[in-house]
Amino acid sequence: MKNQSLYQLFKDSRLAQVATPLGKSLRGSGKIAPTHQILFAPKGSSSRSEYGLKTPLPKQVGVSHIVMNSMDNSNGIPDVEKFSSPHYNRLKFQESGIVLKKSHGNANPLFAWDTSKTVNNSSSVEDDSLLSQLNLGMNANLNNIKKVLKANPTLAKDFKLWLLKKSPESIVFKIPSKLEQLLKEFLSSPENVNKHRSSLNDLTRKFGKVSTRSSPRVVQGTGGLSYNQKGRLNNTPNGVKHGVIAPGRLVGDREATIGGFVASVNERTTILQNNFINNAPGKHARQFVLPFKVSEAELTPSGGVRMYADGVRVGSWIQRTESGPSYANRSNYVASNPNFGSLSERNSRDAEALENLLGLVSKNKS
């Protein structure tokens, strides 16, 4: 077989689409940044070994999403494990329709170009710093800076010669603000400075680094969580959608899990739900699925998601946890006002029934 034929076979195979893992641990806690590519291996794909695995996978593993470190080893057992949590968290976040909010001063990485308003109006300190001219982030440590300076041993000499041609009066007067601007202009030119080269390890986050030597530079992005645009109207069969209602579970007085993420919840909006859950006989708090209104989801500079939500006290949500005809004929959560205003604007009948059930308000009001 010629080399060109082997190259074409390898290029068209699924093995060529598998990225090199960034770490050895296949799964575990404490990893914010994904380190392995998640592969979908159904029964037919597993039997044909389309991903280059030398040993057939067990039935429980080979019909789902997997992650792997190697195709084979000395024992004939590939380092493969069933794991799909980040994949489904991303899908659940997309299905909710939540729009990720960017931090102020940073351009949207999906819709950023030279003439966009987000770039022209951006006054970020990071974009205007000396470290950004060297392809280093604001959280770069001293070792990274020394490494770049070591790659440019004649940096000071070259800057003086460049300054002598560009602005000789600055050498005499030595105005700090002007010298700083000239230094940024000198460092921005790739012909003058050997800058830090970005690698795949630069995608790792603060608490999910592959090694201690990986660069702390942050490459901001949405990670495929959401491609929705802020302010865009979403039409539904019932009209324009004004908010996002997502199911979740209370894990604390001020925390709830929504779509695989932990969200901060306004405690005042979940008082009735907490009282009912804590006093439910023979049931655990995690058994109750409650509706939440997601007010904001922000993408942090370290790559995490900071989410804020409020409890929704409309609709017959308690009937979803009870057995009987009411549970079989349950309806969706219905809000009288799509803008979700104050309690007086909502369905007062459902609110009164919930208060009477919890024993907070007397049934006979006089």
mmCIF file of C-alpha atoms in Angstrom:
data_model
loop_
_atom_site.group_PDB
_atom_site.id
_atom_site.type_symbol
_atom_site.label_atom_id
_atom_site.label_comp_id
_atom_site.label_asym_id
_atom_site.label_seq_id
_atom_site.Cartn_x
_atom_site.Cartn_y
_atom_site.Cartn_z
ATOM 1 C CA MET A 1 0.000 0.000 0.000
ATOM 2 C CA LYS A 2 1.347 3.375 -0.973
ATOM 3 C CA ASN A 3 1.762 6.154 1.544
ATOM 4 C CA GLN A 4 -0.821 8.301 -0.243
ATOM 5 C CA SER A 5 -3.446 5.554 -0.012
ATOM 6 C CA LEU A 6 -2.727 5.040 3.682
ATOM 7 C CA TYR A 7 -2.982 8.789 4.229
ATOM 8 C CA GLN A 8 -6.397 8.929 2.546
ATOM 9 C CA LEU A 9 -7.687 6.014 4.641
ATOM 10 C CA PHE A 10 -6.466 7.589 7.854
ATOM 11 C CA LYS A 11 -7.796 11.020 6.886
ATOM 12 C CA ASP A 12 -11.312 9.692 6.283
ATOM 13 C CA SER A 13 -11.383 7.515 9.397
ATOM 14 C CA ARG A 14 -12.937 8.540 12.694
ATOM 15 C CA LEU A 15 -9.643 7.961 14.436
ATOM 16 C CA ALA A 16 -8.261 11.101 12.789
ATOM 17 C CA GLN A 17 -11.070 13.132 14.395
ATOM 18 C CA VAL A 18 -10.122 12.191 17.967
ATOM 19 C CA ALA A 19 -8.210 14.974 19.708
ATOM 20 C CA THR A 20 -5.224 14.288 21.933
ATOM 21 C CA PRO A 21 -6.291 14.232 25.617
ATOM 22 C CA LEU A 22 -5.091 17.081 27.827
ATOM 23 C CA GLY A 23 -4.819 14.869 30.910
ATOM 24 C CA LYS A 24 -4.724 11.264 32.119
ATOM 25 C CA SER A 25 -7.707 11.352 34.471
ATOM 26 C CA LEU A 26 -10.786 10.253 32.537
ATOM 27 C CA ARG A 27 -13.277 11.594 35.060
ATOM 28 C CA GLY A 28 -13.379 12.994 38.555
ATOM 29 C CA SER A 29 -14.269 15.996 40.653
ATOM 30 C CA GLY A 30 -12.433 19.287 40.605
ATOM 31 C CA LYS A 31 -12.173 19.519 36.804
ATOM 32 C CA ILE A 32 -13.863 22.598 35.397
ATOM 33 C CA ALA A 33 -12.227 22.513 31.971
ATOM 34 C CA PRO A 34 -12.877 19.435 29.785
ATOM 35 C CA THR A 35 -9.717 17.422 29.124
ATOM 36 C CA HIS A 36 -11.070 14.649 26.861
ATOM 37 C CA GLN A 37 -13.104 14.561 23.691
ATOM 38 C CA ILE A 38 -16.449 12.819 24.209
ATOM 39 C CA LEU A 39 -17.060 10.141 21.561
ATOM 40 C CA PHE A 40 -20.482 8.776 20.630
ATOM 41 C CA ALA A 41 -19.993 5.033 20.171
ATOM 42 C CA PRO A 42 -23.254 3.168 19.455
ATOM 43 C CA LYS A 43 -23.400 -0.611 19.199
ATOM 44 C CA GLY A 44 -22.509 -0.715 15.502
ATOM 45 C CA SER A 45 -19.643 1.730 15.876
ATOM 46 C CA SER A 46 -18.223 -0.272 18.765
ATOM 47 C CA SER A 47 -18.357 -3.596 16.900
ATOM 48 C CA ARG A 48 -16.524 -2.144 13.910
ATOM 49 C CA SER A 49 -13.908 -0.424 16.122
ATOM 50 C CA GLU A 50 -14.320 2.798 14.182
ATOM 51 C CA TYR A 51 -12.269 4.744 16.708
ATOM 52 C CA GLY A 52 -9.272 2.408 16.455
ATOM 53 C CA LEU A 53 -9.864 0.455 19.667
ATOM 54 C CA LYS A 54 -8.082 -2.897 19.527
ATOM 55 C CA THR A 55 -10.475 -4.677 21.896
ATOM 56 C CA PRO A 56 -14.290 -4.757 21.695
ATOM 57 C CA LEU A 57 -15.867 -2.701 24.437
ATOM 58 C CA PRO A 58 -18.289 -4.201 26.968
ATOM 59 C CA LYS A 59 -21.956 -3.867 26.153
ATOM 60 C CA GLN A 60 -22.537 -1.416 28.995
ATOM 61 C CA VAL A 61 -19.803 0.908 27.699
ATOM 62 C CA GLY A 62 -19.914 0.506 23.940
ATOM 63 C CA VAL A 63 -23.435 1.803 23.367
ATOM 64 C CA SER A 64 -23.075 5.281 24.798
ATOM 65 C CA HIS A 65 -20.706 8.239 25.052
ATOM 66 C CA ILE A 66 -17.135 7.341 25.984
ATOM 67 C CA VAL A 67 -13.779 8.987 26.686
ATOM 68 C CA MET A 68 -10.439 7.276 26.182
ATOM 69 C CA ASN A 69 -6.714 7.762 26.726
ATOM 70 C CA SER A 70 -5.334 4.998 24.511
ATOM 71 C CA MET A 71 -6.456 2.532 21.875
ATOM 72 C CA ASP A 72 -4.568 -0.404 23.402
ATOM 73 C CA ASN A 73 -2.020 -1.303 26.089
ATOM 74 C CA SER A 74 0.139 -4.233 27.179
ATOM 75 C CA ASN A 75 -2.788 -5.954 28.885
ATOM 76 C CA GLY A 76 -5.043 -5.649 25.854
ATOM 77 C CA ILE A 77 -7.508 -3.491 27.775
ATOM 78 C CA PRO A 78 -7.962 0.043 26.366
ATOM 79 C CA ASP A 79 -8.191 2.889 28.856
ATOM 80 C CA VAL A 80 -11.842 3.697 28.107
ATOM 81 C CA GLU A 81 -14.660 4.800 30.372
ATOM 82 C CA LYS A 82 -18.289 5.745 29.942
ATOM 83 C CA PHE A 83 -18.629 9.486 30.516
ATOM 84 C CA SER A 84 -20.970 12.065 28.996
ATOM 85 C CA SER A 85 -21.760 14.577 31.740
ATOM 86 C CA PRO A 86 -20.326 17.752 30.120
ATOM 87 C CA HIS A 87 -21.966 16.834 26.821
ATOM 88 C CA TYR A 88 -25.479 16.612 28.244
ATOM 89 C CA ASN A 89 -24.981 19.663 30.448
ATOM 90 C CA ARG A 90 -24.238 21.641 27.301
ATOM 91 C CA LEU A 91 -27.313 20.250 25.528
ATOM 92 C CA LYS A 92 -29.583 21.030 28.499
ATOM 93 C CA PHE A 93 -28.223 24.568 28.655
ATOM 94 C CA GLN A 94 -28.892 25.041 24.931
ATOM 95 C CA GLU A 95 -32.438 23.679 25.215
ATOM 96 C CA SER A 96 -33.265 26.148 27.986
ATOM 97 C CA GLY A 97 -32.641 29.082 25.628
ATOM 98 C CA ILE A 98 -30.606 31.048 28.172
ATOM 99 C CA VAL A 99 -28.481 33.861 26.732
ATOM 100 C CA LEU A 100 -24.998 34.052 28.212
ATOM 101 C CA LYS A 101 -24.026 37.501 29.415
ATOM 102 C CA LYS A 102 -20.514 38.733 28.737
ATOM 103 C CA SER A 103 -18.497 40.757 31.211
ATOM 104 C CA HIS A 104 -18.482 44.499 30.581
ATOM 105 C CA GLY A 105 -15.801 45.838 28.277
ATOM 106 C CA ASN A 106 -15.164 42.546 26.478
ATOM 107 C CA ALA A 107 -16.302 41.909 22.933
ATOM 108 C CA ASN A 108 -18.535 38.992 22.073
ATOM 109 C CA PRO A 109 -16.215 36.333 20.578
ATOM 110 C CA LEU A 110 -18.963 35.119 18.221
ATOM 111 C CA PHE A 111 -19.791 38.509 16.676
ATOM 112 C CA ALA A 112 -16.622 40.572 17.076
ATOM 113 C CA TRP A 113 -15.008 42.312 14.135
ATOM 114 C CA ASP A 114 -12.955 45.466 13.679
ATOM 115 C CA THR A 115 -15.929 47.758 13.014
ATOM 116 C CA SER A 116 -18.325 46.302 15.587
ATOM 117 C CA LYS A 117 -19.641 48.483 18.382
ATOM 118 C CA THR A 118 -18.523 46.046 21.047
ATOM 119 C CA VAL A 119 -14.911 46.465 19.946
ATOM 120 C CA ASN A 120 -14.922 50.210 19.302
ATOM 121 C CA ASN A 121 -16.682 51.050 22.561
ATOM 122 C CA SER A 122 -14.603 48.621 24.585
ATOM 123 C CA SER A 123 -12.505 50.276 27.277
ATOM 124 C CA SER A 124 -11.106 47.131 28.834
ATOM 125 C CA VAL A 125 -7.937 47.528 30.855
ATOM 126 C CA GLU A 126 -6.693 44.145 29.707
ATOM 127 C CA ASP A 127 -6.758 45.066 26.008
ATOM 128 C CA ASP A 128 -4.757 48.230 26.703
ATOM 129 C CA SER A 129 -2.079 46.720 28.926
ATOM 130 C CA LEU A 130 1.543 45.915 28.151
ATOM 131 C CA LEU A 131 0.964 42.228 28.875
ATOM 132 C CA SER A 132 -1.714 41.994 26.193
ATOM 133 C CA GLN A 133 0.827 43.214 23.628
ATOM 134 C CA LEU A 134 2.932 40.145 24.479
ATOM 135 C CA ASN A 135 -0.050 37.741 24.162
ATOM 136 C CA LEU A 136 -0.213 37.361 27.954
ATOM 137 C CA GLY A 137 -3.273 37.803 30.146
ATOM 138 C CA MET A 138 -3.658 40.059 33.160
ATOM 139 C CA ASN A 139 -3.138 37.077 35.478
ATOM 140 C CA ALA A 140 0.218 36.088 33.963
ATOM 141 C CA ASN A 141 2.804 35.184 36.585
ATOM 142 C CA LEU A 142 6.420 36.307 36.793
ATOM 143 C CA ASN A 143 7.783 33.121 35.220
ATOM 144 C CA ASN A 144 5.791 33.664 32.023
ATOM 145 C CA ILE A 145 7.005 37.252 31.759
ATOM 146 C CA LYS A 146 10.624 36.203 32.299
ATOM 147 C CA LYS A 147 10.245 33.553 29.607
ATOM 148 C CA VAL A 148 9.133 36.154 27.053
ATOM 149 C CA LEU A 149 11.911 38.566 28.073
ATOM 150 C CA LYS A 150 14.459 35.764 27.785
ATOM 151 C CA ALA A 151 13.330 35.195 24.205
ATOM 152 C CA ASN A 152 14.033 38.897 23.505
ATOM 153 C CA PRO A 153 17.506 39.604 24.975
ATOM 154 C CA THR A 154 17.974 42.814 22.948
ATOM 155 C CA LEU A 155 14.525 44.238 23.699
ATOM 156 C CA ALA A 156 15.754 47.359 25.536
ATOM 157 C CA LYS A 157 18.414 48.104 22.913
ATOM 158 C CA ASP A 158 15.988 47.684 20.033
ATOM 159 C CA PHE A 159 13.423 49.912 21.732
ATOM 160 C CA LYS A 160 15.963 52.727 22.157
ATOM 161 C CA LEU A 161 16.948 52.540 18.492
ATOM 162 C CA TRP A 162 13.299 52.492 17.453
ATOM 163 C CA LEU A 163 12.557 55.428 19.768
ATOM 164 C CA LEU A 164 15.446 57.405 18.293
ATOM 165 C CA LYS A 165 13.880 57.149 14.837
ATOM 166 C CA LYS A 166 10.227 57.418 15.842
ATOM 167 C CA SER A 167 10.254 60.137 18.524
ATOM 168 C CA PRO A 168 13.718 61.466 19.466
ATOM 169 C CA GLU A 169 12.239 64.244 21.630
ATOM 170 C CA SER A 170 10.815 61.621 24.003
ATOM 171 C CA ILE A 171 14.361 60.613 24.979
ATOM 172 C CA VAL A 172 15.069 64.167 26.137
ATOM 173 C CA PHE A 173 11.794 65.058 27.883
ATOM 174 C CA LYS A 174 10.932 61.533 29.128
ATOM 175 C CA ILE A 175 7.184 62.000 29.574
ATOM 176 C CA PRO A 176 5.899 58.782 31.252
ATOM 177 C CA SER A 177 2.489 58.705 29.556
ATOM 178 C CA LYS A 178 3.957 59.224 26.102
ATOM 179 C CA LEU A 179 6.722 56.678 26.673
ATOM 180 C CA GLU A 180 4.117 54.122 27.697
ATOM 181 C CA GLN A 181 2.116 54.648 24.513
ATOM 182 C CA LEU A 182 5.263 54.392 22.395
ATOM 183 C CA LEU A 183 6.253 51.184 24.184
ATOM 184 C CA LYS A 184 2.834 49.658 23.457
ATOM 185 C CA GLU A 185 3.192 50.628 19.814
ATOM 186 C CA PHE A 186 6.643 49.038 19.693
ATOM 187 C CA LEU A 187 5.490 45.806 21.345
ATOM 188 C CA SER A 188 2.433 45.510 19.100
ATOM 189 C CA SER A 189 4.630 44.990 16.045
ATOM 190 C CA PRO A 190 5.423 41.277 15.492
ATOM 191 C CA GLU A 191 8.661 42.163 13.690
ATOM 192 C CA ASN A 192 10.173 43.719 16.811
ATOM 193 C CA VAL A 193 9.223 41.233 19.545
ATOM 194 C CA ASN A 194 8.972 37.442 19.852
ATOM 195 C CA LYS A 195 5.631 37.165 21.638
ATOM 196 C CA HIS A 196 4.158 34.335 23.657
ATOM 197 C CA ARG A 197 2.847 31.591 21.385
ATOM 198 C CA SER A 198 -0.625 30.389 22.287
ATOM 199 C CA SER A 199 -1.042 26.621 22.536
ATOM 200 C CA LEU A 200 -3.853 24.205 23.291
ATOM 201 C CA ASN A 201 -2.931 24.295 26.982
ATOM 202 C CA ASP A 202 -3.910 27.966 27.043
ATOM 203 C CA LEU A 203 -7.541 26.841 26.903
ATOM 204 C CA THR A 204 -7.309 25.341 30.391
ATOM 205 C CA ARG A 205 -8.894 27.190 33.272
ATOM 206 C CA LYS A 206 -7.637 28.213 36.666
ATOM 207 C CA PHE A 207 -8.824 25.125 38.560
ATOM 208 C CA GLY A 208 -8.602 22.659 35.669
ATOM 209 C CA LYS A 209 -5.036 22.975 34.452
ATOM 210 C CA VAL A 210 -3.282 20.077 32.831
ATOM 211 C CA SER A 211 -0.037 20.883 34.614
ATOM 212 C CA THR A 212 1.526 23.649 36.681
ATOM 213 C CA ARG A 213 3.453 24.782 33.609
ATOM 214 C CA SER A 214 0.358 25.550 31.561
ATOM 215 C CA SER A 215 -0.126 29.199 30.744
ATOM 216 C CA PRO A 216 -2.734 31.149 32.768
ATOM 217 C CA ARG A 217 -3.810 33.012 29.640
ATOM 218 C CA VAL A 218 -7.593 32.843 29.267
ATOM 219 C CA VAL A 219 -9.148 32.285 25.855
ATOM 220 C CA GLN A 220 -12.692 33.514 26.373
ATOM 221 C CA GLY A 221 -15.584 31.830 24.592
ATOM 222 C CA THR A 222 -19.035 30.382 25.116
ATOM 223 C CA GLY A 223 -17.873 26.774 24.872
ATOM 224 C CA GLY A 224 -20.922 25.857 22.798
ATOM 225 C CA LEU A 225 -23.268 26.582 25.717
ATOM 226 C CA SER A 226 -25.352 29.213 23.951
ATOM 227 C CA TYR A 227 -25.437 30.874 20.543
ATOM 228 C CA ASN A 228 -28.456 33.080 21.254
ATOM 229 C CA GLN A 229 -28.204 36.823 20.825
ATOM 230 C CA LYS A 230 -29.095 39.226 23.596
ATOM 231 C CA GLY A 231 -32.304 41.163 23.008
ATOM 232 C CA ARG A 232 -33.596 38.923 20.230
ATOM 233 C CA LEU A 233 -37.298 38.008 20.411
ATOM 234 C CA ASN A 234 -38.163 34.319 20.608
ATOM 235 C CA ASN A 235 -41.555 33.419 19.170
ATOM 236 C CA THR A 236 -43.540 30.491 20.560
ATOM 237 C CA PRO A 237 -47.027 29.127 19.711
ATOM 238 C CA ASN A 238 -48.316 31.113 22.708
ATOM 239 C CA GLY A 239 -46.639 34.371 21.707
ATOM 240 C CA VAL A 240 -43.348 36.110 22.369
ATOM 241 C CA LYS A 241 -41.217 34.536 25.075
ATOM 242 C CA HIS A 242 -40.248 37.070 27.742
ATOM 243 C CA GLY A 243 -38.330 34.852 30.165
ATOM 244 C CA VAL A 244 -36.768 31.451 30.723
ATOM 245 C CA ILE A 245 -38.451 28.928 33.025
ATOM 246 C CA ALA A 246 -36.327 25.855 33.729
ATOM 247 C CA PRO A 247 -36.815 22.898 36.098
ATOM 248 C CA GLY A 248 -34.410 22.494 38.997
ATOM 249 C CA ARG A 249 -33.912 21.166 42.499
ATOM 250 C CA LEU A 250 -33.166 23.055 45.690
ATOM 251 C CA VAL A 251 -29.841 22.034 47.241
ATOM 252 C CA GLY A 252 -29.769 24.784 49.860
ATOM 253 C CA ASP A 253 -31.550 27.880 51.066
ATOM 254 C CA ARG A 254 -29.902 29.987 48.363
ATOM 255 C CA GLU A 255 -28.717 27.427 45.810
ATOM 256 C CA ALA A 256 -30.433 25.289 43.198
ATOM 257 C CA THR A 257 -29.255 22.957 40.449
ATOM 258 C CA ILE A 258 -30.590 23.958 37.029
ATOM 259 C CA GLY A 259 -29.511 22.086 33.917
ATOM 260 C CA GLY A 260 -26.362 20.680 35.506
ATOM 261 C CA PHE A 261 -25.225 24.037 36.927
ATOM 262 C CA VAL A 262 -25.509 25.447 40.444
ATOM 263 C CA ALA A 263 -27.446 28.718 40.462
ATOM 264 C CA SER A 264 -27.805 31.346 43.168
ATOM 265 C CA VAL A 265 -31.465 31.690 44.139
ATOM 266 C CA ASN A 266 -33.227 34.606 45.798
ATOM 267 C CA GLU A 267 -34.180 33.194 49.197
ATOM 268 C CA ARG A 268 -37.334 35.295 49.481
ATOM 269 C CA THR A 269 -38.817 33.686 46.358
ATOM 270 C CA THR A 270 -38.416 30.102 47.634
ATOM 271 C CA ILE A 271 -39.675 30.387 51.240
ATOM 272 C CA LEU A 272 -42.934 28.521 50.581
ATOM 273 C CA GLN A 273 -41.181 25.830 48.543
ATOM 274 C CA ASN A 274 -38.575 25.265 51.272
ATOM 275 C CA ASN A 275 -41.238 24.967 53.973
ATOM 276 C CA PHE A 276 -43.221 22.416 51.978
ATOM 277 C CA ILE A 277 -40.131 20.344 51.086
ATOM 278 C CA ASN A 278 -38.768 20.270 54.628
ATOM 279 C CA ASN A 279 -42.139 19.198 56.068
ATOM 280 C CA ALA A 280 -43.009 16.576 53.448
ATOM 281 C CA PRO A 281 -43.215 13.216 55.283
ATOM 282 C CA GLY A 282 -41.155 10.347 53.924
ATOM 283 C CA LYS A 283 -39.535 12.288 51.100
ATOM 284 C CA HIS A 284 -36.118 13.765 50.465
ATOM 285 C CA ALA A 285 -35.623 17.358 49.372
ATOM 286 C CA ARG A 286 -33.935 16.268 46.123
ATOM 287 C CA GLN A 287 -37.112 14.456 45.006
ATOM 288 C CA PHE A 288 -38.945 17.714 44.313
ATOM 289 C CA VAL A 289 -38.519 19.325 40.885
ATOM 290 C CA LEU A 290 -39.480 22.998 41.011
ATOM 291 C CA PRO A 291 -39.787 25.703 38.338
ATOM 292 C CA PHE A 292 -37.272 28.540 38.396
ATOM 293 C CA LYS A 293 -37.054 31.736 36.407
ATOM 294 C CA VAL A 294 -33.459 32.214 35.236
ATOM 295 C CA SER A 295 -32.826 35.938 35.450
ATOM 296 C CA GLU A 296 -29.190 36.008 34.354
ATOM 297 C CA ALA A 297 -26.344 33.703 33.307
ATOM 298 C CA GLU A 298 -22.859 35.197 33.079
ATOM 299 C CA LEU A 299 -19.698 33.692 31.636
ATOM 300 C CA THR A 300 -16.802 34.397 34.002
ATOM 301 C CA PRO A 301 -13.258 35.162 32.769
ATOM 302 C CA SER A 302 -12.093 31.786 34.114
ATOM 303 C CA GLY A 303 -14.596 29.927 31.909
ATOM 304 C CA GLY A 304 -17.248 29.160 34.535
ATOM 305 C CA VAL A 305 -20.948 29.989 34.447
ATOM 306 C CA ARG A 306 -22.466 32.191 37.144
ATOM 307 C CA MET A 307 -26.254 31.820 37.155
ATOM 308 C CA TYR A 308 -28.971 33.671 39.067
ATOM 309 C CA ALA A 309 -32.586 32.505 39.367
ATOM 310 C CA ASP A 310 -35.832 33.192 41.224
ATOM 311 C CA GLY A 311 -38.409 30.733 42.447
ATOM 312 C CA VAL A 312 -41.751 30.648 40.619
ATOM 313 C CA ARG A 313 -44.861 30.334 42.800
ATOM 314 C CA VAL A 314 -47.477 29.972 40.070
ATOM 315 C CA GLY A 315 -49.174 26.869 38.711
ATOM 316 C CA SER A 316 -49.912 23.560 40.412
ATOM 317 C CA TRP A 317 -46.292 22.506 40.904
ATOM 318 C CA ILE A 318 -47.078 20.563 44.099
ATOM 319 C CA GLN A 319 -49.363 18.176 42.190
ATOM 320 C CA ARG A 320 -46.397 16.999 40.117
ATOM 321 C CA THR A 321 -44.964 15.256 43.184
ATOM 322 C CA GLU A 322 -48.204 13.589 44.313
ATOM 323 C CA SER A 323 -49.709 10.343 43.033
ATOM 324 C CA GLY A 324 -53.236 9.878 41.795
ATOM 325 C CA PRO A 325 -55.399 11.336 39.022
ATOM 326 C CA SER A 326 -54.115 14.858 39.602
ATOM 327 C CA TYR A 327 -50.575 13.722 38.855
ATOM 328 C CA ALA A 328 -51.623 11.860 35.687
ATOM 329 C CA ASN A 329 -53.536 14.875 34.372
ATOM 330 C CA ARG A 330 -51.013 17.460 35.429
ATOM 331 C CA SER A 331 -50.660 20.601 33.350
ATOM 332 C CA ASN A 332 -47.691 22.756 32.548
ATOM 333 C CA TYR A 333 -46.702 25.728 34.637
ATOM 334 C CA VAL A 334 -49.006 28.558 33.605
ATOM 335 C CA ALA A 335 -48.308 32.186 34.437
ATOM 336 C CA SER A 336 -51.032 34.805 34.265
ATOM 337 C CA ASN A 337 -48.489 37.467 33.329
ATOM 338 C CA PRO A 338 -45.587 36.586 30.991
ATOM 339 C CA ASN A 339 -43.487 39.361 32.519
ATOM 340 C CA PHE A 340 -43.651 37.653 35.942
ATOM 341 C CA GLY A 341 -44.408 40.750 37.972
ATOM 342 C CA SER A 342 -45.290 40.987 41.657
ATOM 343 C CA LEU A 343 -47.374 38.398 43.494
ATOM 344 C CA SER A 344 -50.531 40.483 43.149
ATOM 345 C CA GLU A 345 -50.263 40.258 39.367
ATOM 346 C CA ARG A 346 -50.066 36.449 39.387
ATOM 347 C CA ASN A 347 -52.696 33.834 39.862
ATOM 348 C CA SER A 348 -53.806 34.618 43.416
ATOM 349 C CA ARG A 349 -55.935 31.470 43.678
ATOM 350 C CA ASP A 350 -52.925 29.155 43.336
ATOM 351 C CA ALA A 351 -50.913 31.268 45.778
ATOM 352 C CA GLU A 352 -53.672 31.145 48.407
ATOM 353 C CA ALA A 353 -54.066 27.381 48.002
ATOM 354 C CA LEU A 354 -50.343 26.915 48.523
ATOM 355 C CA GLU A 355 -50.338 29.120 51.630
ATOM 356 C CA ASN A 356 -53.318 27.251 53.098
ATOM 357 C CA LEU A 357 -51.634 23.921 52.459
ATOM 358 C CA LEU A 358 -48.480 24.990 54.279
ATOM 359 C CA GLY A 359 -50.514 26.294 57.213
ATOM 360 C CA LEU A 360 -49.071 29.785 56.929
ATOM 361 C CA VAL A 361 -52.440 31.502 56.505
ATOM 362 C CA SER A 362 -55.711 30.549 58.162
ATOM 363 C CA LYS A 363 -58.326 29.103 55.831
ATOM 364 C CA ASN A 364 -61.130 31.171 57.377
ATOM 365 C CA LYS A 365 -60.300 34.818 56.879
ATOM 366 C CA SER A 366 -62.576 37.280 58.629
#
